[in-house]
Short mmCIF file of C-alpha atoms in Angstrom, two decimals:
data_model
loop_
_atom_site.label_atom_id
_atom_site.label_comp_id
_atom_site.label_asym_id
_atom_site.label_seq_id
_atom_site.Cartn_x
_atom_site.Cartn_y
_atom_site.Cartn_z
CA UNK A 2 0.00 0.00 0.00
CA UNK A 3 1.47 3.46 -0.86
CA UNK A 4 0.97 6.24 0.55
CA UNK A 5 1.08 10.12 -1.10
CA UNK A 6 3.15 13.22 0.24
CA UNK A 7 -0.34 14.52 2.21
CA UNK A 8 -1.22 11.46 3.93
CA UNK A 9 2.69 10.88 4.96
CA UNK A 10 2.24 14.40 6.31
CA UNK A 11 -1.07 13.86 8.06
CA UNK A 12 0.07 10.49 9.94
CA UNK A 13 3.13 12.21 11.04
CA UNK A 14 1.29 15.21 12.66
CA UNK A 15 -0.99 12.31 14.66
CA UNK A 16 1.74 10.13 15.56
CA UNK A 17 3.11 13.85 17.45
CA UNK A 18 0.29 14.59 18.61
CA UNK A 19 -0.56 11.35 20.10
CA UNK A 20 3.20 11.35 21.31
CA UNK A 21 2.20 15.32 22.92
CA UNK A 22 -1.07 13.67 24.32
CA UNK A 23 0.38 11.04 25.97
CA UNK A 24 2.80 13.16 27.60
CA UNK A 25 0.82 15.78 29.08
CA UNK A 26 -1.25 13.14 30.24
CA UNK A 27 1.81 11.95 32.59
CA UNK A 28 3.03 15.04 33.76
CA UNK A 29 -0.43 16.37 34.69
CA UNK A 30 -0.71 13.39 37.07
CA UNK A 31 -2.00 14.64 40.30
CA UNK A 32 -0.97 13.56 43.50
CA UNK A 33 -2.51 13.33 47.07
CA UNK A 34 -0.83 15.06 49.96
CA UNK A 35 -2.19 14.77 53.70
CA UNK A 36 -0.96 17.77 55.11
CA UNK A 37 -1.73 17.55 58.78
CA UNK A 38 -2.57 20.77 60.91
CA UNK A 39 -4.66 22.58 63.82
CA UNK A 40 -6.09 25.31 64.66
CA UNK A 41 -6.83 28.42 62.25
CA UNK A 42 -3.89 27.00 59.89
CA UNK A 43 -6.61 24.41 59.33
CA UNK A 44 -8.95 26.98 58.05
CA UNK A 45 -6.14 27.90 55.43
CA UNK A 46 -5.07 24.26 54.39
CA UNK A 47 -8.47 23.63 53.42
CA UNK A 48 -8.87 26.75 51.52
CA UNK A 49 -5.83 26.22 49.54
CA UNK A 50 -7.35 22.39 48.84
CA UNK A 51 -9.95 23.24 47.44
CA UNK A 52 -8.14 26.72 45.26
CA UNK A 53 -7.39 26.86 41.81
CA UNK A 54 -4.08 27.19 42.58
CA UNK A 55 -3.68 23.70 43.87
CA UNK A 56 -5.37 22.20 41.09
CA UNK A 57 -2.85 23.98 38.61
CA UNK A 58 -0.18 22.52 40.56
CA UNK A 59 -1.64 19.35 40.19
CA UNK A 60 -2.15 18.66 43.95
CA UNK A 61 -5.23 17.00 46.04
CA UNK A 62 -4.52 18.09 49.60
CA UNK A 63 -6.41 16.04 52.06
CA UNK A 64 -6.33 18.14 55.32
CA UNK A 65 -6.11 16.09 58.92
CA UNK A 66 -6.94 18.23 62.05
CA UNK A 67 -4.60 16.83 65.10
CA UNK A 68 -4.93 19.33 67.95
CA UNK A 69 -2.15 17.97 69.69
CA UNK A 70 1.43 18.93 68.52
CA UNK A 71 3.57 16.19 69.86
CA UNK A 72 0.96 13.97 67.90
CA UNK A 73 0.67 15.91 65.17
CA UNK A 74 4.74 15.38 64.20
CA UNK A 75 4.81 11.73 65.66
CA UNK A 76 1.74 11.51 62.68
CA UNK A 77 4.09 13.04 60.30
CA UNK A 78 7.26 11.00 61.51
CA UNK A 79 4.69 7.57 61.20
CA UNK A 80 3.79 8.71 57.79
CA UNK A 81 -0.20 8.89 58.04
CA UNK A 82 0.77 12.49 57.53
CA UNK A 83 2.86 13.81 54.84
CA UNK A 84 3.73 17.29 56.12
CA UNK A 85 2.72 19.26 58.73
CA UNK A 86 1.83 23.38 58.90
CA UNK A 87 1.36 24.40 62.74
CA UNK A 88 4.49 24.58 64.48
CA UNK A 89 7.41 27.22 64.64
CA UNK A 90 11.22 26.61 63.70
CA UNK A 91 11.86 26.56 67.59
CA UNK A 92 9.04 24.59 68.29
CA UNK A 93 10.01 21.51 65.74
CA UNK A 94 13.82 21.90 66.95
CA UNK A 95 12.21 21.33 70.92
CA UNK A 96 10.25 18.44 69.30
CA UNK A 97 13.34 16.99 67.67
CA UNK A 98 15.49 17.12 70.49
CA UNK A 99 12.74 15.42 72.62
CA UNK A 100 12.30 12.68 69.72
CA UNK A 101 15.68 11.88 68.24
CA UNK A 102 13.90 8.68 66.80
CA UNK A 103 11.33 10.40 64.89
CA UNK A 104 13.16 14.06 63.79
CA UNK A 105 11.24 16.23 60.95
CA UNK A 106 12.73 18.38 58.58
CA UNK A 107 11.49 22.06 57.83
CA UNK A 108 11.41 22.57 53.99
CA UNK A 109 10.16 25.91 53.77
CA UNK A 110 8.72 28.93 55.71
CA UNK A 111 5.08 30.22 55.93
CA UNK A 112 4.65 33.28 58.20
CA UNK A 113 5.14 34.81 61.79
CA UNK A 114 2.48 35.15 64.04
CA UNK A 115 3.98 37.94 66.64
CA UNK A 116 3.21 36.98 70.54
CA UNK A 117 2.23 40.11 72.57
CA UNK A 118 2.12 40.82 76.12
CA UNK A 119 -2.18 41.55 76.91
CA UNK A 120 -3.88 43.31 79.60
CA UNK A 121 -7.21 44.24 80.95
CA UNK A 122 -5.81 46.94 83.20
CA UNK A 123 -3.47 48.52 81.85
CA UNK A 124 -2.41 50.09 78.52
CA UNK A 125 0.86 50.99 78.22
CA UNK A 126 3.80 48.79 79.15
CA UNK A 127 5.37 51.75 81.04
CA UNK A 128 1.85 51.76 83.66
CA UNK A 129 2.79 47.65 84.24
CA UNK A 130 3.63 48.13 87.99
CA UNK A 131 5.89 46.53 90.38
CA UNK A 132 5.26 43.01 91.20
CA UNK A 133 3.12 42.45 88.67
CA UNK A 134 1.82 39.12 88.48
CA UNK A 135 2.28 37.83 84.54
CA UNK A 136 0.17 34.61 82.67
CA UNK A 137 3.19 32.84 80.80
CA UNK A 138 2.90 29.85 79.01
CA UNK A 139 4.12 26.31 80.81
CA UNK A 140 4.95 24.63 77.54
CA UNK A 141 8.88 25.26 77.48
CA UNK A 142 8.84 26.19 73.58
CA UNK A 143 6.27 29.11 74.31
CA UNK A 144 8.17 29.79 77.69
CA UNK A 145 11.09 30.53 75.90
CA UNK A 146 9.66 32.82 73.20
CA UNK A 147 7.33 34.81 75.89
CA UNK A 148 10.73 35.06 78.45
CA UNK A 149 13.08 36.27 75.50
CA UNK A 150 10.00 39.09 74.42
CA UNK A 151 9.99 40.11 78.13
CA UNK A 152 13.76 40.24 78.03
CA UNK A 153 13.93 42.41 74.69
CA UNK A 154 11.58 44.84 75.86
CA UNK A 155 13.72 44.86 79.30
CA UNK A 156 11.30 43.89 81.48
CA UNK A 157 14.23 40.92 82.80
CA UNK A 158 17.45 39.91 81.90
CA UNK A 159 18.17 36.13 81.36
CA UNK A 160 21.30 34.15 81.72
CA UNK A 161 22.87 34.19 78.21
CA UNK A 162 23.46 30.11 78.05
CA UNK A 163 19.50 30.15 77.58
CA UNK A 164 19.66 32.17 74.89
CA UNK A 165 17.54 29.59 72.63
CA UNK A 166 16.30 28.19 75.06
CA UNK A 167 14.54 29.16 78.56
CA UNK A 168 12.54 28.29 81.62
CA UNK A 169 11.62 30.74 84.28
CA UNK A 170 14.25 29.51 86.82
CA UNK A 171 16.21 31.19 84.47
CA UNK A 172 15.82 34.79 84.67
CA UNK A 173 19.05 36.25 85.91
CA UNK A 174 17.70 40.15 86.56
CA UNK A 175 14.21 41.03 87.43
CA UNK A 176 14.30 44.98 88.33
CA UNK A 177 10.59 45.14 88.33
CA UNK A 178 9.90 41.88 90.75
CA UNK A 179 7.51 40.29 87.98
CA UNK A 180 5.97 37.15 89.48
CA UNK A 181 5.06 34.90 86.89
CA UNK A 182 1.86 32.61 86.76
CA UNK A 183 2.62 29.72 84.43
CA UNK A 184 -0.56 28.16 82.66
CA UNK A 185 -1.38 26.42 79.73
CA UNK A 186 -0.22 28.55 76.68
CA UNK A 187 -4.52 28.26 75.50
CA UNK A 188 -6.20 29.19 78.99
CA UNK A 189 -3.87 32.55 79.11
CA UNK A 190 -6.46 35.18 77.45
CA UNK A 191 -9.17 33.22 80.44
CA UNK A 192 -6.86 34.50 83.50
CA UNK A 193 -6.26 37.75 82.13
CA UNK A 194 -8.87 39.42 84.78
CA UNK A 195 -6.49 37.58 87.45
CA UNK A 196 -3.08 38.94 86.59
CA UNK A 197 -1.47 42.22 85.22
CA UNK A 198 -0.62 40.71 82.00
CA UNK A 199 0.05 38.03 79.82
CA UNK A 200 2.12 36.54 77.41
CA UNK A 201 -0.10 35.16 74.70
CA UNK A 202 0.45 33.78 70.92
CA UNK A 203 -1.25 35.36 67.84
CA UNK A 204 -3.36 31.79 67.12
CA UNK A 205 -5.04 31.81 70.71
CA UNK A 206 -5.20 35.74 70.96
CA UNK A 207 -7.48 35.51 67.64
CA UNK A 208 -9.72 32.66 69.12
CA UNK A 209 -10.52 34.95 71.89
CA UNK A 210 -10.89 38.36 69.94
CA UNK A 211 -7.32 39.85 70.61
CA UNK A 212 -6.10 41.29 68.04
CA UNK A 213 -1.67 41.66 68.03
CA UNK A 214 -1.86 45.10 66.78
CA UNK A 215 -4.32 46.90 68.38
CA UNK A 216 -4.96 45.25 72.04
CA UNK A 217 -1.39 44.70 73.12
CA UNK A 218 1.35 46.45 75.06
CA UNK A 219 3.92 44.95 73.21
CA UNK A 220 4.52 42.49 70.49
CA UNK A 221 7.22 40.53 68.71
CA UNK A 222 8.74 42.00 65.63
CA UNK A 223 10.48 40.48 62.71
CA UNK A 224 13.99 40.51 63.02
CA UNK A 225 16.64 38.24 63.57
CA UNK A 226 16.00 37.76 67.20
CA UNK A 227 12.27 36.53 65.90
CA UNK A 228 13.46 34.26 63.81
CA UNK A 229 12.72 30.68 65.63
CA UNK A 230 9.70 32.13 66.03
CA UNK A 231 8.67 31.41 62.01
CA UNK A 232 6.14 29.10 61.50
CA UNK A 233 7.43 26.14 58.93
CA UNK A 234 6.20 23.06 56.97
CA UNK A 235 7.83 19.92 58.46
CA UNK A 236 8.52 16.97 56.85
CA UNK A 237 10.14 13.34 57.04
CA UNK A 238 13.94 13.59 55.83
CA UNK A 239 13.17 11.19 53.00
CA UNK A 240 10.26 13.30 51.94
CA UNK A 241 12.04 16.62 51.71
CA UNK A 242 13.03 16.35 48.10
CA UNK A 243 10.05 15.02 46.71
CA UNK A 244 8.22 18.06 44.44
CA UNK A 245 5.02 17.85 45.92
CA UNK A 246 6.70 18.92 48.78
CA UNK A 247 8.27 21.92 47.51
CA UNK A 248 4.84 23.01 45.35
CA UNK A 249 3.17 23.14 49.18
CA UNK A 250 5.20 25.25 50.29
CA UNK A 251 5.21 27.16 46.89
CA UNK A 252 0.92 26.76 46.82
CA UNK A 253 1.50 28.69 50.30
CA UNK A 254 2.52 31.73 48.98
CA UNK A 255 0.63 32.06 45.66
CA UNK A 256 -0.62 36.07 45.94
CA UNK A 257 -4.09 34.85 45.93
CA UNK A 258 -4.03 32.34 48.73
CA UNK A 259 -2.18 35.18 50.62
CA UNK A 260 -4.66 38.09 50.16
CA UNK A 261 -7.40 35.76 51.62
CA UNK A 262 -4.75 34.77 54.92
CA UNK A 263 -4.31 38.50 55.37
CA UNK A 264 -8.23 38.88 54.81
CA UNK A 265 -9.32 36.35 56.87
CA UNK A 266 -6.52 37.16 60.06
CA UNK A 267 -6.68 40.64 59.70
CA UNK A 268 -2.70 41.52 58.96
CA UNK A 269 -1.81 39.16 61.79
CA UNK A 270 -0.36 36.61 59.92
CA UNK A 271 3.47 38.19 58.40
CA UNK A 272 4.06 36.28 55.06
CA UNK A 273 8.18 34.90 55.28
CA UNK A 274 9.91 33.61 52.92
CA UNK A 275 13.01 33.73 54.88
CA UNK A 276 15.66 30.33 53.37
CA UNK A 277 15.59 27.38 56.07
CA UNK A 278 19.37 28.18 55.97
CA UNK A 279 18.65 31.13 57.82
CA UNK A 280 16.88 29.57 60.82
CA UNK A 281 19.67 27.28 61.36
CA UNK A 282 21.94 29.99 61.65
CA UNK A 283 20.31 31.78 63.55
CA UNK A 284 19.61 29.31 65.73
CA UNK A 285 22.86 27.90 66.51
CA UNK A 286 23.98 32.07 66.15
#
């Protein structure tokens, strides 16, 4: 059978575009990523499942609410979660030190959520009095982060080997006599009637109608000093590489999944896209 110069051409153009067919087919291939979380980060996870955004990066994000962080990264370490979105760079390094078994990786930034010292009584940080009894968190990744605010605003000095980390046991210089009441890090904004002020993170200060910016007499800032304080997306060391990894983290800070954070949280939530590199060094600075 012989064919003519046309119908040589037009067997050629289907055999490519079979060929092209085929080939789109296998890199659109979408894959499924648990991505465990809690609180209002949940709220974001599941809008970014269900965005356009996700779908264009080929991704069907299955969000799993663990309110529990210890669980939440033993989940991730066991591998009936993929990644994990809750937790700050100090918080995971607390975790891993606790869990040398079962260590995550961070693989990329998200945002900082800046604790502030809250009161009822007073509103200035110059009116906090003498003896003035403050709600800290108990959780020793919290305690650290509210100690080391209370330290840059010089409220109390502590001794510089617990630089990245710190209990209250170890504040060296207290000039003002604060007495500190330590509770669980969500029941603070509850005992704020009881004390002068207290220490509380951006997540529970939303839940309870605090807002960072406008009801606070201080707050954390980004800087270097803040920089533990990032919140991450952890990983298993074997998944780190792995693309859909990296498009999460990517998906994360797409413009339009960031306008409706900043929407939804009110400005409280500071997009970073700060290099992992950078929170080691600073935390072994």
């Amino acid at each position: 059978m012989r064919f003519d110069k046309k119908q040589i051409i037009l067997l050629l153009a289907c055999l490519v575009l079979g060929l092209f067919t085929i080939n789109t087919n296998v890199q659109a291939k979408t894959t499924t990523v648990v991505v465990g979380t809690q609180g209002s980060d949940a709220q974001i996870w599941r809008h970014i499942a269900q965005s356009t955004a996700a779908k264009k990066a080929h991704l069907t994000i299955k969000v799993k609410e663990i309110n529990d962080g210890i669980q939440l990264n033993r989940a991730t370490a066991e591998g009936s979660v993929d990644a994990n979105a809750f937790q700050s760079y100090g918080y995971l390094m607390s975790y891993n030190h606790d869990n040398p078994q079962g260590k995550l990786v961070p693989i990329g930034t998200t945002y900082l959520e800046p604790l502030g010292l809250y009161s009822k009584k007073y509103r200035h940080l110059r009116q906090l009095p003498k003896h003035a009894k403050i709600a800290i968190a108990d959780d020793p990744a919290n305690q650290t982060r509210s100690l080391q605010l209370l330290q840059h605003l010089g409220l109390i000095k502590l001794q510089a080997k617990h630089s990245t980390a710190a209990a209250i046991a170890d504040v060296q210089e207290n000039p003002h006599r604060l007495r500190f009441y330590p509770v669980n890090s969500s029941t603070v904004p509850r005992v704020l009637d009881d004390v002068a002020a207290g220490l509380i993170t951006n997540t529970v200060a939303q839940e309870s109608g605090l807002n960072v910016w406008h009801d606070t007499l201080a707050h954390e800032k980004l800087n270097r000093s803040t920089q533990k304080n990032i919140n991450i997306i952890a990983v298993r060391p074997q998944s780190s590489h792995k693309p859909a990894m990296k498009k999460l983290v990517q998906l994360y800070r797409q413009p339009s999944i960031q306008r409706y954070i900043q929407k939804s949280f009110h400005h409280t939530k500071i997009l970073v896209k700060e290099p992992i590199a950078n929170l080691k060094e600073s935390n072994h600075g």
